[in-house]
Amino acid sequence: MAVTAMDVYRLLPKTNCAKCGEASCMAFATKLSQKETDIELCTQLSANEADKLADVLAPAVREIMVGKGNKAMMVGGDEVLYRYELTYYNPTPLVIDISDDMDPAEFEERVKKIEGTEFERTGELLTLDAIALRNKSGDASKFKEAAEKLKSSKLALVLCSFDPEAMKAALEAVGDERPLIYGATENNIEEMAALALGYDCPIALFVPNDLEKMKELSRILRSKGINDIILDPGTFVNDGIGDTLDNFVMMRRLAVEERDEDFRFPILGVPAITWLENGEDDVSTAIKEATIASTLMDKYADMMIIHGTEIWELIPVLTLRQSVYTDPRKPQAVDPGLYEFGEINEDSPVALTTNFALTYYTVEGDLKAGKANGYLLVLDTEGRAVDVSVAGSQFNGKAVADLIKETGIEDKVKTRKMVIPGLGAPVSGEIEDESGWEILVGPRDSSALADFLREKM
């Protein structure tokens, strides 16, 4: 259960000294409960009181830092089972694997492709987060050499080998980068734990399909003073996908509902396993991998290792991640106001949309793709789409009339015609009455808006 402001307030000094920058202890408690400020700002807490408060504020799933500096990525941090109860924190890092036995030119090309993968959606640049180096060769020196090549990468690093000697060799090259050590098993836990402690690196614990053994080994690592742990219960595809999902869900319930200390760590999924069981063509396998990645993300995967690098495979996974990790308490909105497209003058057409981010960026993209010239009025609908804001009365005549005055659009154009979205048709008459402008009901799909403006305005 998420910590409430009252839970935090009970542990504060209640002096309302305002030294933290807030007007009262309750205001400070509210911001602490929403992760919008830091405990250190309360100077009246003793060390023990601060530790107790930090323990209360600690999320059910511990946050683990992989990488350093501008390569650092935070994994875990969730507090609830269901997003609508609060929100999810720290979007699932997507890690692409690479083998240490690849041809040097092929190796370099794959790294460049991983680092260069990006696309923009609703104003946000979506990218990959890390590279997982696999010791496929089984050779410690090759593993170290490949790790050295990746030290200059702009992404965080995951070292994948169950051989402690190979892992030690790679850590000699990149241990100061705080890579994730993947991983510890029942057979090598002592040696891998020593490396994690020696290099101060997070470690992944791999225990396939055995949560009792996972608990036992997690406790062993914790008893050694290792708290930066990521748990991998195994990713099974084909007929085993049901077991995979059961394990993920059970582990997250143990963390959130039971506060079981042995399971309060991020969960690692490895959809890349799909390629090891590849009995189909590459396109079908990539589609299958993307499907499994999306399913695991919906079922609490805090980090994932993927093999495919084609943008058409990654786009649905990146898009889902963006959607899952938006805060349901805060509408995704852009600033209302007046926006310009192309070459404008006093004869330019005027169109209207809402400030719901997905709506705005869709309209923006369609206007740019259609090489449209004109003004776009963006109405503050509290981040709601056209149909929703019409139903909720945020999209109304008076609001549009006020927007016209606030933006000064009447001083910029001669026309008094405006195109509104097709879904806004029910309030077209109301907008005309309040604004005095002639209203044209445009297409329901903004992909046709650029042509509509050229033909009708």
Short mmCIF file of N, CA and C in Angstrom, two decimals, residues 22-158:
data_model
loop_
_atom_site.label_atom_id
_atom_site.label_comp_id
_atom_site.label_asym_id
_atom_site.label_seq_id
_atom_site.Cartn_x
_atom_site.Cartn_y
_atom_site.Cartn_z
N GLU A 22 8.61 24.60 2.90
CA GLU A 22 7.16 24.45 2.86
C GLU A 22 6.53 25.21 4.03
N ALA A 23 5.27 25.58 3.87
CA ALA A 23 4.60 26.39 4.88
C ALA A 23 4.34 25.63 6.18
N SER A 24 4.22 24.32 6.10
CA SER A 24 3.90 23.52 7.28
C SER A 24 4.47 22.12 7.14
N CYS A 25 4.50 21.41 8.25
CA CYS A 25 4.97 20.02 8.23
C CYS A 25 4.03 19.15 7.39
N MET A 26 2.74 19.46 7.41
CA MET A 26 1.80 18.68 6.61
C MET A 26 2.07 18.88 5.11
N ALA A 27 2.37 20.12 4.72
CA ALA A 27 2.69 20.37 3.31
C ALA A 27 3.95 19.62 2.90
N PHE A 28 4.94 19.60 3.81
CA PHE A 28 6.19 18.87 3.55
C PHE A 28 5.91 17.37 3.47
N ALA A 29 5.05 16.86 4.37
CA ALA A 29 4.68 15.45 4.37
C ALA A 29 4.01 15.06 3.07
N THR A 30 3.15 15.93 2.58
CA THR A 30 2.44 15.65 1.32
C THR A 30 3.43 15.51 0.17
N LYS A 31 4.41 16.41 0.12
CA LYS A 31 5.39 16.34 -0.96
C LYS A 31 6.31 15.13 -0.82
N LEU A 32 6.65 14.78 0.43
CA LEU A 32 7.47 13.59 0.64
C LEU A 32 6.73 12.34 0.17
N SER A 33 5.44 12.26 0.49
CA SER A 33 4.67 11.08 0.11
C SER A 33 4.52 10.95 -1.39
N GLN A 34 4.65 12.07 -2.11
CA GLN A 34 4.53 12.07 -3.56
C GLN A 34 5.88 12.11 -4.26
N LYS A 35 6.96 11.93 -3.49
CA LYS A 35 8.33 11.91 -4.02
C LYS A 35 8.69 13.21 -4.72
N GLU A 36 8.24 14.32 -4.15
CA GLU A 36 8.51 15.61 -4.76
C GLU A 36 9.50 16.44 -3.96
N THR A 37 10.06 15.90 -2.89
CA THR A 37 11.06 16.59 -2.09
C THR A 37 11.92 15.55 -1.37
N ASP A 38 12.91 16.01 -0.59
CA ASP A 38 13.86 15.11 0.07
C ASP A 38 13.79 15.22 1.59
N ILE A 39 14.01 14.10 2.27
CA ILE A 39 14.00 14.06 3.73
C ILE A 39 15.04 15.02 4.30
N GLU A 40 16.19 15.14 3.62
CA GLU A 40 17.29 15.94 4.16
C GLU A 40 16.91 17.39 4.40
N LEU A 41 15.85 17.86 3.76
CA LEU A 41 15.45 19.26 3.92
C LEU A 41 14.86 19.52 5.30
N CYS A 42 14.47 18.48 6.01
CA CYS A 42 13.97 18.65 7.37
C CYS A 42 15.17 18.55 8.31
N THR A 43 15.65 19.69 8.78
CA THR A 43 16.87 19.74 9.60
C THR A 43 16.62 19.40 11.07
N GLN A 44 15.36 19.25 11.46
CA GLN A 44 15.06 18.99 12.86
C GLN A 44 14.96 17.50 13.19
N LEU A 45 15.10 16.66 12.19
CA LEU A 45 15.06 15.22 12.43
C LEU A 45 16.40 14.72 12.93
N SER A 46 16.38 13.86 13.95
CA SER A 46 17.61 13.21 14.38
C SER A 46 17.97 12.12 13.36
N ALA A 47 19.17 11.57 13.50
CA ALA A 47 19.61 10.52 12.58
C ALA A 47 18.68 9.32 12.63
N ASN A 48 18.29 8.92 13.84
CA ASN A 48 17.40 7.77 13.99
C ASN A 48 16.02 8.07 13.41
N GLU A 49 15.52 9.29 13.66
CA GLU A 49 14.21 9.67 13.12
C GLU A 49 14.23 9.72 11.60
N ALA A 50 15.34 10.22 11.05
CA ALA A 50 15.46 10.28 9.59
C ALA A 50 15.50 8.88 8.99
N ASP A 51 16.22 7.96 9.66
CA ASP A 51 16.29 6.59 9.18
C ASP A 51 14.92 5.92 9.22
N LYS A 52 14.17 6.18 10.28
CA LYS A 52 12.84 5.59 10.41
C LYS A 52 11.91 6.12 9.32
N LEU A 53 12.00 7.41 9.07
CA LEU A 53 11.18 8.01 8.02
C LEU A 53 11.57 7.48 6.65
N ALA A 54 12.88 7.33 6.43
CA ALA A 54 13.36 6.80 5.14
C ALA A 54 12.84 5.38 4.92
N ASP A 55 12.80 4.60 5.99
CA ASP A 55 12.30 3.23 5.88
C ASP A 55 10.82 3.21 5.51
N VAL A 56 10.05 4.14 6.10
CA VAL A 56 8.62 4.23 5.78
C VAL A 56 8.42 4.66 4.33
N LEU A 57 9.26 5.56 3.86
CA LEU A 57 9.12 6.08 2.51
C LEU A 57 9.71 5.15 1.44
N ALA A 58 10.52 4.18 1.87
CA ALA A 58 11.13 3.27 0.90
C ALA A 58 10.05 2.52 0.13
N PRO A 59 10.16 2.46 -1.19
CA PRO A 59 9.14 1.75 -1.97
C PRO A 59 9.17 0.26 -1.70
N ALA A 60 8.07 -0.40 -2.01
CA ALA A 60 7.99 -1.85 -1.81
C ALA A 60 9.07 -2.56 -2.61
N VAL A 61 9.32 -2.07 -3.82
CA VAL A 61 10.39 -2.62 -4.66
C VAL A 61 11.57 -1.66 -4.61
N ARG A 62 12.68 -2.12 -4.12
CA ARG A 62 13.83 -1.24 -3.94
C ARG A 62 14.33 -0.70 -5.27
N GLU A 63 14.82 0.53 -5.24
CA GLU A 63 15.41 1.14 -6.43
C GLU A 63 16.88 0.75 -6.52
N ILE A 64 17.28 0.26 -7.69
CA ILE A 64 18.66 -0.18 -7.92
C ILE A 64 19.25 0.66 -9.04
N MET A 65 20.40 1.26 -8.78
CA MET A 65 21.07 2.06 -9.79
C MET A 65 22.07 1.19 -10.56
N VAL A 66 21.93 1.17 -11.88
CA VAL A 66 22.87 0.48 -12.76
C VAL A 66 23.56 1.55 -13.60
N GLY A 67 24.89 1.51 -13.65
CA GLY A 67 25.62 2.52 -14.38
C GLY A 67 25.95 3.71 -13.51
N LYS A 68 26.72 4.64 -14.07
CA LYS A 68 27.12 5.84 -13.35
C LYS A 68 26.99 7.07 -14.24
N GLY A 69 26.90 8.22 -13.58
CA GLY A 69 26.88 9.49 -14.31
C GLY A 69 25.74 9.57 -15.30
N ASN A 70 26.04 10.03 -16.51
CA ASN A 70 24.98 10.16 -17.51
C ASN A 70 24.56 8.83 -18.12
N LYS A 71 25.24 7.74 -17.72
CA LYS A 71 24.85 6.40 -18.17
C LYS A 71 23.91 5.72 -17.16
N ALA A 72 23.76 6.32 -16.00
CA ALA A 72 23.02 5.67 -14.91
C ALA A 72 21.55 5.49 -15.26
N MET A 73 21.00 4.36 -14.84
CA MET A 73 19.56 4.12 -14.99
C MET A 73 19.05 3.51 -13.69
N MET A 74 17.87 3.97 -13.28
CA MET A 74 17.26 3.48 -12.06
C MET A 74 16.27 2.37 -12.40
N VAL A 75 16.36 1.27 -11.66
CA VAL A 75 15.50 0.12 -11.90
C VAL A 75 14.66 -0.14 -10.65
N GLY A 76 13.38 -0.42 -10.84
CA GLY A 76 12.49 -0.71 -9.71
C GLY A 76 11.87 0.56 -9.14
N GLY A 77 11.43 0.47 -7.88
CA GLY A 77 10.86 1.63 -7.22
C GLY A 77 9.35 1.65 -7.13
N ASP A 78 8.70 0.60 -7.60
CA ASP A 78 7.23 0.59 -7.56
C ASP A 78 6.71 0.34 -6.15
N GLU A 79 5.53 0.90 -5.89
CA GLU A 79 4.92 0.81 -4.56
C GLU A 79 3.58 0.09 -4.57
N VAL A 80 3.00 -0.08 -5.74
CA VAL A 80 1.65 -0.64 -5.81
C VAL A 80 1.60 -1.74 -6.86
N LEU A 81 0.55 -2.56 -6.76
CA LEU A 81 0.35 -3.61 -7.76
C LEU A 81 -0.31 -3.05 -9.01
N TYR A 82 -1.20 -2.09 -8.82
CA TYR A 82 -2.00 -1.58 -9.93
C TYR A 82 -1.74 -0.09 -10.12
N ARG A 83 -1.50 0.29 -11.34
CA ARG A 83 -1.12 1.67 -11.66
C ARG A 83 -2.14 2.68 -11.17
N TYR A 84 -3.42 2.34 -11.24
CA TYR A 84 -4.45 3.32 -10.87
C TYR A 84 -4.43 3.63 -9.37
N GLU A 85 -3.75 2.78 -8.56
CA GLU A 85 -3.67 3.04 -7.12
C GLU A 85 -2.75 4.22 -6.81
N LEU A 86 -1.79 4.47 -7.65
CA LEU A 86 -0.85 5.58 -7.46
C LEU A 86 -0.23 5.93 -8.81
N THR A 87 0.89 5.34 -9.11
CA THR A 87 1.53 5.40 -10.42
C THR A 87 2.69 4.42 -10.38
N TYR A 88 3.30 4.13 -11.52
CA TYR A 88 4.52 3.33 -11.56
C TYR A 88 5.71 4.27 -11.73
N TYR A 89 6.83 3.91 -11.11
CA TYR A 89 8.02 4.74 -11.17
C TYR A 89 9.12 4.04 -11.95
N ASN A 90 10.04 4.84 -12.50
CA ASN A 90 11.23 4.35 -13.20
C ASN A 90 10.88 3.39 -14.34
N PRO A 91 10.60 3.94 -15.52
CA PRO A 91 10.25 3.12 -16.69
C PRO A 91 11.23 1.96 -16.91
N THR A 92 10.68 0.82 -17.29
CA THR A 92 11.47 -0.39 -17.51
C THR A 92 12.62 -0.16 -18.49
N PRO A 93 13.88 -0.27 -18.05
CA PRO A 93 14.99 -0.14 -18.99
C PRO A 93 14.95 -1.27 -20.02
N LEU A 94 15.14 -0.90 -21.27
CA LEU A 94 15.21 -1.89 -22.36
C LEU A 94 16.67 -2.05 -22.75
N VAL A 95 17.15 -3.28 -22.61
CA VAL A 95 18.56 -3.59 -22.80
C VAL A 95 18.69 -4.51 -24.02
N ILE A 96 19.60 -4.19 -24.91
CA ILE A 96 19.81 -5.01 -26.12
C ILE A 96 21.09 -5.81 -25.97
N ASP A 97 21.03 -7.10 -26.31
CA ASP A 97 22.20 -7.95 -26.12
C ASP A 97 23.16 -7.88 -27.30
N ILE A 98 24.41 -8.22 -27.01
CA ILE A 98 25.45 -8.29 -28.02
C ILE A 98 26.43 -9.37 -27.57
N SER A 99 27.01 -10.11 -28.52
CA SER A 99 27.88 -11.24 -28.18
C SER A 99 29.34 -10.86 -28.31
N ASP A 100 30.18 -11.47 -27.45
CA ASP A 100 31.61 -11.14 -27.48
C ASP A 100 32.36 -11.87 -28.59
N ASP A 101 31.66 -12.75 -29.34
CA ASP A 101 32.33 -13.49 -30.40
C ASP A 101 32.00 -12.95 -31.79
N MET A 102 31.39 -11.77 -31.85
CA MET A 102 31.01 -11.19 -33.14
C MET A 102 32.24 -10.65 -33.86
N ASP A 103 32.17 -10.60 -35.18
CA ASP A 103 33.19 -9.96 -35.99
C ASP A 103 33.31 -8.50 -35.54
N PRO A 104 34.51 -7.95 -35.42
CA PRO A 104 34.69 -6.58 -34.91
C PRO A 104 33.84 -5.53 -35.63
N ALA A 105 33.78 -5.62 -36.95
CA ALA A 105 32.98 -4.64 -37.70
C ALA A 105 31.50 -4.81 -37.40
N GLU A 106 31.06 -6.06 -37.31
CA GLU A 106 29.66 -6.35 -36.99
C GLU A 106 29.33 -5.89 -35.56
N PHE A 107 30.28 -6.09 -34.67
CA PHE A 107 30.12 -5.67 -33.28
C PHE A 107 29.92 -4.16 -33.20
N GLU A 108 30.79 -3.44 -33.88
CA GLU A 108 30.73 -1.97 -33.86
C GLU A 108 29.43 -1.47 -34.49
N GLU A 109 29.03 -2.11 -35.56
CA GLU A 109 27.79 -1.69 -36.24
C GLU A 109 26.57 -1.93 -35.35
N ARG A 110 26.55 -3.04 -34.63
CA ARG A 110 25.42 -3.32 -33.75
C ARG A 110 25.36 -2.31 -32.60
N VAL A 111 26.52 -1.97 -32.03
CA VAL A 111 26.56 -0.97 -30.96
C VAL A 111 26.00 0.37 -31.47
N LYS A 112 26.42 0.77 -32.67
CA LYS A 112 25.94 2.03 -33.23
C LYS A 112 24.43 2.01 -33.43
N LYS A 113 23.93 0.89 -33.87
CA LYS A 113 22.49 0.78 -34.10
C LYS A 113 21.71 0.87 -32.79
N ILE A 114 22.24 0.20 -31.75
CA ILE A 114 21.58 0.24 -30.44
C ILE A 114 21.57 1.68 -29.91
N GLU A 115 22.72 2.32 -29.98
CA GLU A 115 22.83 3.69 -29.44
C GLU A 115 22.01 4.69 -30.25
N GLY A 116 21.86 4.42 -31.53
CA GLY A 116 21.16 5.38 -32.40
C GLY A 116 19.67 5.15 -32.51
N THR A 117 19.14 4.11 -31.89
CA THR A 117 17.71 3.83 -31.98
C THR A 117 16.93 4.86 -31.18
N GLU A 118 16.05 5.59 -31.84
CA GLU A 118 15.22 6.58 -31.17
C GLU A 118 14.07 6.99 -32.08
N PHE A 119 12.97 7.37 -31.47
CA PHE A 119 11.89 8.02 -32.22
C PHE A 119 11.07 8.86 -31.27
N GLU A 120 10.42 9.86 -31.82
CA GLU A 120 9.67 10.81 -31.00
C GLU A 120 8.19 10.49 -31.01
N ARG A 121 7.59 10.54 -29.84
CA ARG A 121 6.15 10.35 -29.71
C ARG A 121 5.61 11.28 -28.64
N THR A 122 4.58 12.01 -28.97
CA THR A 122 3.95 13.00 -28.09
C THR A 122 4.98 13.88 -27.41
N GLY A 123 5.94 14.34 -28.20
CA GLY A 123 6.92 15.28 -27.69
C GLY A 123 8.04 14.68 -26.87
N GLU A 124 8.08 13.36 -26.73
CA GLU A 124 9.11 12.69 -25.93
C GLU A 124 9.96 11.81 -26.82
N LEU A 125 11.28 11.90 -26.65
CA LEU A 125 12.20 11.07 -27.43
C LEU A 125 12.36 9.73 -26.73
N LEU A 126 11.98 8.66 -27.41
CA LEU A 126 12.03 7.31 -26.84
C LEU A 126 13.30 6.61 -27.32
N THR A 127 14.09 6.09 -26.37
CA THR A 127 15.37 5.48 -26.69
C THR A 127 15.56 4.18 -25.91
N LEU A 128 16.65 3.47 -26.25
CA LEU A 128 17.05 2.28 -25.50
C LEU A 128 17.95 2.71 -24.34
N ASP A 129 18.19 1.79 -23.39
CA ASP A 129 18.82 2.21 -22.14
C ASP A 129 20.18 1.58 -21.85
N ALA A 130 20.43 0.38 -22.35
CA ALA A 130 21.68 -0.29 -21.97
C ALA A 130 22.02 -1.38 -22.98
N ILE A 131 23.24 -1.89 -22.86
CA ILE A 131 23.73 -2.98 -23.70
C ILE A 131 24.11 -4.15 -22.79
N ALA A 132 23.65 -5.34 -23.14
CA ALA A 132 23.99 -6.56 -22.39
C ALA A 132 25.04 -7.34 -23.17
N LEU A 133 26.22 -7.42 -22.63
CA LEU A 133 27.32 -8.15 -23.29
C LEU A 133 27.30 -9.60 -22.85
N ARG A 134 27.11 -10.51 -23.80
CA ARG A 134 27.04 -11.95 -23.51
C ARG A 134 28.40 -12.60 -23.75
N ASN A 135 28.81 -13.42 -22.83
CA ASN A 135 30.06 -14.17 -22.96
C ASN A 135 29.80 -15.44 -23.76
N LYS A 136 29.33 -15.26 -24.99
CA LYS A 136 28.96 -16.39 -25.83
C LYS A 136 30.18 -17.23 -26.20
N SER A 137 31.34 -16.58 -26.29
CA SER A 137 32.56 -17.29 -26.68
C SER A 137 33.02 -18.26 -25.60
N GLY A 138 32.66 -17.98 -24.33
CA GLY A 138 33.15 -18.79 -23.23
C GLY A 138 34.60 -18.50 -22.89
N ASP A 139 35.16 -17.48 -23.53
CA ASP A 139 36.56 -17.11 -23.35
C ASP A 139 36.65 -15.84 -22.51
N ALA A 140 37.35 -15.91 -21.38
CA ALA A 140 37.44 -14.76 -20.48
C ALA A 140 38.14 -13.57 -21.12
N SER A 141 39.18 -13.82 -21.90
CA SER A 141 39.93 -12.72 -22.53
C SER A 141 39.09 -12.02 -23.60
N LYS A 142 38.31 -12.79 -24.36
CA LYS A 142 37.43 -12.17 -25.36
C LYS A 142 36.34 -11.35 -24.68
N PHE A 143 35.84 -11.87 -23.57
CA PHE A 143 34.80 -11.15 -22.82
C PHE A 143 35.35 -9.81 -22.32
N LYS A 144 36.57 -9.84 -21.81
CA LYS A 144 37.20 -8.62 -21.31
C LYS A 144 37.44 -7.64 -22.45
N GLU A 145 37.93 -8.14 -23.57
CA GLU A 145 38.21 -7.28 -24.72
C GLU A 145 36.94 -6.61 -25.23
N ALA A 146 35.85 -7.36 -25.30
CA ALA A 146 34.58 -6.80 -25.75
C ALA A 146 34.06 -5.77 -24.75
N ALA A 147 34.24 -6.05 -23.45
CA ALA A 147 33.81 -5.10 -22.42
C ALA A 147 34.58 -3.79 -22.54
N GLU A 148 35.87 -3.88 -22.84
CA GLU A 148 36.69 -2.67 -23.01
C GLU A 148 36.16 -1.81 -24.15
N LYS A 149 35.70 -2.46 -25.22
CA LYS A 149 35.15 -1.71 -26.36
C LYS A 149 33.88 -0.95 -25.95
N LEU A 150 33.12 -1.53 -25.03
CA LEU A 150 31.85 -0.91 -24.64
C LEU A 150 32.01 0.16 -23.58
N LYS A 151 33.22 0.33 -23.06
CA LYS A 151 33.42 1.33 -22.02
C LYS A 151 33.14 2.73 -22.54
N SER A 152 33.36 2.94 -23.81
CA SER A 152 33.13 4.26 -24.41
C SER A 152 31.68 4.44 -24.86
N SER A 153 30.84 3.42 -24.71
CA SER A 153 29.44 3.54 -25.11
C SER A 153 28.73 4.56 -24.23
N LYS A 154 27.70 5.17 -24.77
CA LYS A 154 26.93 6.16 -24.00
C LYS A 154 25.84 5.50 -23.16
N LEU A 155 25.75 4.17 -23.24
CA LEU A 155 24.71 3.45 -22.51
C LEU A 155 25.28 2.64 -21.35
N ALA A 156 24.43 2.33 -20.38
CA ALA A 156 24.82 1.48 -19.25
C ALA A 156 25.11 0.07 -19.76
N LEU A 157 25.75 -0.72 -18.90
CA LEU A 157 26.24 -2.03 -19.33
C LEU A 157 25.77 -3.14 -18.39
N VAL A 158 25.38 -4.27 -19.00
CA VAL A 158 25.07 -5.49 -18.27
C VAL A 158 26.06 -6.56 -18.74
#
